[in-house]
Short mmCIF file of C-alpha atoms and ligand atoms in Angstrom, two decimals:
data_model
loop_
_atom_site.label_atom_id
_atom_site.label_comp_id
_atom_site.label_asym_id
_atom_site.label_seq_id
_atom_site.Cartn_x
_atom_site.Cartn_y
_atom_site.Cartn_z
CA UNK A 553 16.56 -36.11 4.15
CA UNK A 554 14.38 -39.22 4.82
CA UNK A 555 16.08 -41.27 2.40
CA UNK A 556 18.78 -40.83 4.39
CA UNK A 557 17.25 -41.57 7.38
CA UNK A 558 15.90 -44.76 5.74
CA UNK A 559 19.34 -45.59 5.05
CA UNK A 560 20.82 -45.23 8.43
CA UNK A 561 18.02 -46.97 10.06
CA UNK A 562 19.03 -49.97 7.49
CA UNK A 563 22.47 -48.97 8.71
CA UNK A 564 22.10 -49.76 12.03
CA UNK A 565 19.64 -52.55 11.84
CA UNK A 566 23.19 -54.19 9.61
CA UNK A 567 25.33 -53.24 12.86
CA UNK A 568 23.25 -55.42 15.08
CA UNK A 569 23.03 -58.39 12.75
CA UNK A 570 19.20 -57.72 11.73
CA UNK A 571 17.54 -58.57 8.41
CA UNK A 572 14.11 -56.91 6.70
CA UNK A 573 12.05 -58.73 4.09
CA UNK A 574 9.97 -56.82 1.92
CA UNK A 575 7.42 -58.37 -0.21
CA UNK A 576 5.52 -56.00 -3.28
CA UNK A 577 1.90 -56.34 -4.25
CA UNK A 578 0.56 -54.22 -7.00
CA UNK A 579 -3.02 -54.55 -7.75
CA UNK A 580 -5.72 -54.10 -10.66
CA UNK A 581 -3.99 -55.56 -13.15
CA UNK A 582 -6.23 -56.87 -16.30
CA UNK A 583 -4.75 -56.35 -19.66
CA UNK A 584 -1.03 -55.60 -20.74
CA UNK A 585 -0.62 -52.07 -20.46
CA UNK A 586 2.89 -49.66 -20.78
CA UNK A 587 2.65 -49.20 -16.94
CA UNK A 588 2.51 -52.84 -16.55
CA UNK A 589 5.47 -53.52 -18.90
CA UNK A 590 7.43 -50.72 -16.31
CA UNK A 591 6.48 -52.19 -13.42
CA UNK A 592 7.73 -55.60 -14.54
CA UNK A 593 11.17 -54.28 -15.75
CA UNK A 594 11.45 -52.13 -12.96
CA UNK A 595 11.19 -55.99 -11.08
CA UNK A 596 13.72 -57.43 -13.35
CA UNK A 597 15.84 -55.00 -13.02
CA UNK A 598 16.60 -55.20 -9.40
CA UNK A 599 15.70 -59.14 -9.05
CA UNK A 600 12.55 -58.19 -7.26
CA UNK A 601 9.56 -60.94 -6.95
CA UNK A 602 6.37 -59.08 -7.50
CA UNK A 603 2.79 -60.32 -6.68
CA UNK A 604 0.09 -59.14 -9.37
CA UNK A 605 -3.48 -58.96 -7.77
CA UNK A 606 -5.30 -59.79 -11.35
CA UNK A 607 -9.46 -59.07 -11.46
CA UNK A 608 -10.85 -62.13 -12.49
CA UNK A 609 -14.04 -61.59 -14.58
CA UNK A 610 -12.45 -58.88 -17.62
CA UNK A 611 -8.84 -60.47 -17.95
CA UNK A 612 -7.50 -63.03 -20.23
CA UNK A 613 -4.82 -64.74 -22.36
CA UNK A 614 -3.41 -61.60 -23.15
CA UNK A 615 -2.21 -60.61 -20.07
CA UNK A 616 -1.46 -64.59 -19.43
CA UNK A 617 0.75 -64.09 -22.77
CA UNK A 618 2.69 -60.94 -21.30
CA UNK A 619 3.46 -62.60 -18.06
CA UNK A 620 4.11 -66.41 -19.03
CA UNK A 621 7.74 -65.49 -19.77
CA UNK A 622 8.43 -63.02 -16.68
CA UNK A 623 10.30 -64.72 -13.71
CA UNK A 624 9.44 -64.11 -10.31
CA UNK A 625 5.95 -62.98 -10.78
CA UNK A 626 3.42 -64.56 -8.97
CA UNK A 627 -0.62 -64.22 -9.28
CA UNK A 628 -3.40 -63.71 -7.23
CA UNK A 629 -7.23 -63.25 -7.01
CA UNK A 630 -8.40 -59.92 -6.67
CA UNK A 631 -11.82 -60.20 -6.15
CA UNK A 632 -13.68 -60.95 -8.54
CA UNK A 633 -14.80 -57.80 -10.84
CA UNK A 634 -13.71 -54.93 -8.31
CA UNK A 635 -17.27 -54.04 -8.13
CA UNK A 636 -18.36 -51.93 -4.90
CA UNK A 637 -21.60 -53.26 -3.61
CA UNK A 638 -21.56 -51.12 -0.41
CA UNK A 639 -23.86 -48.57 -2.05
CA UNK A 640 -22.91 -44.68 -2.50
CA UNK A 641 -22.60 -43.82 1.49
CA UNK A 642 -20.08 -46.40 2.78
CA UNK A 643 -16.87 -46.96 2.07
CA UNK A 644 -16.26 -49.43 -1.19
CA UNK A 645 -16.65 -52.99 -0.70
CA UNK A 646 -16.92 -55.85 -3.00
CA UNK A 647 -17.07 -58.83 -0.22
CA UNK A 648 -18.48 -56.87 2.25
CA UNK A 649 -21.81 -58.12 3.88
CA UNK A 650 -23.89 -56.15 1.85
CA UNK A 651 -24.70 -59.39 -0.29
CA UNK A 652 -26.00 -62.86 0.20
CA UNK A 653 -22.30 -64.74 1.18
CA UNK A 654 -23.35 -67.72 -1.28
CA UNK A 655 -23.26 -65.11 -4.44
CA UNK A 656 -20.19 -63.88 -3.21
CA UNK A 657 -18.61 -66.77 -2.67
CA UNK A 658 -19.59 -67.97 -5.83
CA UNK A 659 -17.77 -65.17 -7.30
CA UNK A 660 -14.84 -65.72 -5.47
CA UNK A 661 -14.25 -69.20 -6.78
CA UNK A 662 -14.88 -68.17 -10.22
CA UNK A 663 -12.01 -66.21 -10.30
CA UNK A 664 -10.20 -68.63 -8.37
CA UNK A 665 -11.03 -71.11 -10.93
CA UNK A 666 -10.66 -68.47 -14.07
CA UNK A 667 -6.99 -67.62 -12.11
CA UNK A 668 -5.62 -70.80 -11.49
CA UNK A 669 -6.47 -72.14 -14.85
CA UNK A 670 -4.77 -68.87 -17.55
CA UNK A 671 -1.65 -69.00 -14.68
CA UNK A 672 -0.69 -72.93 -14.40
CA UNK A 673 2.69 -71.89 -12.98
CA UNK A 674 2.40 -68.56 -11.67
CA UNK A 675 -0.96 -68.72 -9.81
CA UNK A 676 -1.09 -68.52 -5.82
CA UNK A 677 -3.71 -69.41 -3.59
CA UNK A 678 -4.25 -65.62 -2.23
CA UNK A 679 -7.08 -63.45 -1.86
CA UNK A 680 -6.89 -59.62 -2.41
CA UNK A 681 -9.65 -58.14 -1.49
CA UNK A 682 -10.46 -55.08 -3.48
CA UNK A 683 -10.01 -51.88 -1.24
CA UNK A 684 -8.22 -54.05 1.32
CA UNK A 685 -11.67 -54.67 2.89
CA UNK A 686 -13.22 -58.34 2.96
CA UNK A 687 -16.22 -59.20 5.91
CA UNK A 688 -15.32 -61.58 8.68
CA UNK A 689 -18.05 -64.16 7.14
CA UNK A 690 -16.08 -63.96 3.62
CA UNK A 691 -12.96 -64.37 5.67
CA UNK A 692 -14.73 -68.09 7.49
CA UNK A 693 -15.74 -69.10 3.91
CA UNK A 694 -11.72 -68.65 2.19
CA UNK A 695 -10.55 -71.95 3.12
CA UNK A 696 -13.22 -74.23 1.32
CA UNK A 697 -13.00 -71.89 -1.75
CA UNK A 698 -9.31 -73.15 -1.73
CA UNK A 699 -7.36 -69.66 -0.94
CA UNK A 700 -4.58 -70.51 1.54
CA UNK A 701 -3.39 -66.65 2.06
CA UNK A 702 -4.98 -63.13 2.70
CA UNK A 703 -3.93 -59.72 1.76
CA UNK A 704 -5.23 -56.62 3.01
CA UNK A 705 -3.58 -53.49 4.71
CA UNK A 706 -1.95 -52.70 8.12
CA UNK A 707 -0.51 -55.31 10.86
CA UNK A 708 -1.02 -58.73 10.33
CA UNK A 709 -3.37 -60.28 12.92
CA UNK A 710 -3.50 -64.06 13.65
CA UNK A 711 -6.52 -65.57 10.71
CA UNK A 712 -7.61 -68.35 9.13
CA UNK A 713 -6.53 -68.48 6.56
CA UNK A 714 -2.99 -66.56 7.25
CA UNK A 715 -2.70 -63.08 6.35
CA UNK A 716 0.23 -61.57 4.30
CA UNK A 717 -0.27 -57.84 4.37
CA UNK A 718 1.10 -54.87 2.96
CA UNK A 719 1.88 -51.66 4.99
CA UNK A 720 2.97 -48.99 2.71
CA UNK A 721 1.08 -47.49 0.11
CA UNK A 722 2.79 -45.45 -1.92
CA UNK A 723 -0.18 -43.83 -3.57
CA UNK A 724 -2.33 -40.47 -2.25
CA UNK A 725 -5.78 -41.50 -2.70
CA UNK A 726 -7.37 -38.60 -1.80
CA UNK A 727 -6.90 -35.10 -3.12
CA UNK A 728 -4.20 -35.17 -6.01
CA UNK A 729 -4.60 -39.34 -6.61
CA UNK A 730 -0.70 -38.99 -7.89
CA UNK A 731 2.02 -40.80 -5.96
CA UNK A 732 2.69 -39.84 -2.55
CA UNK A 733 5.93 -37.88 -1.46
CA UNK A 734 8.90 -39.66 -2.04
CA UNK A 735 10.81 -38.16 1.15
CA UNK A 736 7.25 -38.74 3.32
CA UNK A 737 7.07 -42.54 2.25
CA UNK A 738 11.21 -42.88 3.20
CA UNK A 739 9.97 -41.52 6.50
CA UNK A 740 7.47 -43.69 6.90
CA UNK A 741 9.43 -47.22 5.73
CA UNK A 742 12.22 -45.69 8.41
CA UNK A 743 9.66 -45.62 11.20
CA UNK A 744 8.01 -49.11 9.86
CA UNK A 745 11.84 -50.98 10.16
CA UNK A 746 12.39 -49.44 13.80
CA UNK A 747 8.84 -49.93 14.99
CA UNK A 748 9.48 -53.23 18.25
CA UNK A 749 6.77 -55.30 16.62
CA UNK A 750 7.92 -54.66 13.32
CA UNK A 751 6.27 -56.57 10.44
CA UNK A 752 7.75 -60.32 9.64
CA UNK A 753 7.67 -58.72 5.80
CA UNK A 754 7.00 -55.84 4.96
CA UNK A 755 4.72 -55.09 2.42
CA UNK A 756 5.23 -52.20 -0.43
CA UNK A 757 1.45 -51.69 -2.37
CA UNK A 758 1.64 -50.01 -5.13
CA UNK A 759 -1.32 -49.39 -8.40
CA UNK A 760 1.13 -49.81 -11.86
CA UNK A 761 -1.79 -47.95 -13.46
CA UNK A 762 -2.15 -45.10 -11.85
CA UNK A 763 1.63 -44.15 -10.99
CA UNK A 764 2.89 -40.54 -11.69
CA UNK A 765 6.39 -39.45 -11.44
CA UNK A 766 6.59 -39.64 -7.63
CA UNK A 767 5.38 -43.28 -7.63
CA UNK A 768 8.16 -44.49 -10.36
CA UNK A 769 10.75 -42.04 -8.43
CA UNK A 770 10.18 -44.17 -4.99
CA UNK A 771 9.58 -47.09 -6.33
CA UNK A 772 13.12 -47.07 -8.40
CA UNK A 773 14.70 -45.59 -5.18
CA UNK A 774 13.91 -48.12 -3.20
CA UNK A 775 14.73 -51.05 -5.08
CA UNK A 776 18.37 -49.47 -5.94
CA UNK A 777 18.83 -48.56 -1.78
CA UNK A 778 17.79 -52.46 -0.76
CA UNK A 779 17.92 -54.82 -3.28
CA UNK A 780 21.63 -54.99 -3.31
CA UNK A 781 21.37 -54.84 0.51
CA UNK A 782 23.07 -57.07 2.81
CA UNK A 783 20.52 -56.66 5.45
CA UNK A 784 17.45 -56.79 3.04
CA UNK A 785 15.68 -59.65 0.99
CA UNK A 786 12.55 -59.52 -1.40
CA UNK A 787 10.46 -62.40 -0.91
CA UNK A 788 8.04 -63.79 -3.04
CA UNK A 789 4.72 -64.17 -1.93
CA UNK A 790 4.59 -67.51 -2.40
CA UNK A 791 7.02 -68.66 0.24
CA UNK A 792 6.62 -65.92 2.42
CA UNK A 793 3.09 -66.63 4.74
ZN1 ZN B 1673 -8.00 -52.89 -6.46
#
């Protein structure tokens, strides 16, 4: 019954004269795939902007082809080859401190460079860091590589530069790696809406290429129960930090 209870909570947020913005990142995107093609539909569909987190180093003009006649679509760095250089113990990192910041760095403007040049129109100034973890040294050097936004996960805290997170997954990482619940992650959005310090916009993450069932049944749910929403308004990135 969580959909439901997502739907009253929208309900009543309407009766009081309240609006919720919801922004969607999906990350790892490199080539044109059938997943990606769903994902972008799916978007069309329902008028919803999406922001692709693209990996840098592999990609190219075909995915720049795929895109260049999508509206609404919006691009941005996602690291730079979504390789973990925290070693086999710690969690994954590919800005983490485990590397001189000047090769990082480096990296990081090569695929800001690599980005902003295949995506003339579409291209943001946004850092995603792969696994939504990024060191605070990485963070000090963003705004002389030229990114003017961060993404990772969980409440936004005040940074330089501004962070514009997301704060649902709807994937299960661990254990069956499928989509999560579709009633659990209606739960979840329910308490996210009625939580006092509620995000600004709230951000839906979600990994085109490794969606099952679950993670297409949500995502189409949740686009028909809000896009046509008086209360509710998807934002693109780009305006929204
Ligand atoms: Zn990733």
């Amino acid at each position: 019954m969580s959909q439901v209870a997502f739907t009253q909570t929208l309900e009543r947020l309407t009766a009081k004269g309240e609006h919720v913005q919801f922004w969607l990142r999906d990350d790892d995107a490199v080539v044109p795939t059938v997943a990606l093609k769903r994902l972008l539909d799916l978007c069309a569909d329902h008028s919803v902007p999406l922001t692709l987190a693209v990996i840098p180093r592999d990609t190219g003009e075909p995915l720049a082809t795929a895109l260049q006649a999508r509206d609404n679509v919006a691009v941005a760095v996602h690291g730079w080859s979504h390789a973990n250089h925290a070693g086999t113990s710690g969690k994954k990192q590919e800005l983490g401190s485990h590397r001189p910041l000047a090769e990082t760095a480096q990296e990081l403007k090569a695929g800001f460079d690599k980005l902003s040049g295949l995506y003339p129109q579409q291209f943001i100034p946004m850092l995603v860091p792969p696994w939504n973890r990024i060191a605070p040294e990485v963070i000090e050097a963003l705004p002389a590589l030229g990114f003017r936004s961060l993404s990772v996960f969980g409440p936004e805290k005040d940074a330089v530069p501004p962070l514009l997170n997301s704060h649902l997954d709807i994937m299960n990482w661990h254990g069956v790696r499928g989509g999560r619940d579709p009633e659990e992650l209606f739960a979840e959005l329910a308490k996210l809406l009625d939580e006092q310090g509620r995000p600004k916009t709230i951000g839906i993450l979600t990994h085109h290429l490794v969606h099952d069932d679950n993670a297409w049944a949500f995502l189409q749910a949740l686009m028909a129960a809000t896009s046509g929403h008086a209360s509710c308004r998807w934002v693109s990135a780009r305006g929204a930090v």
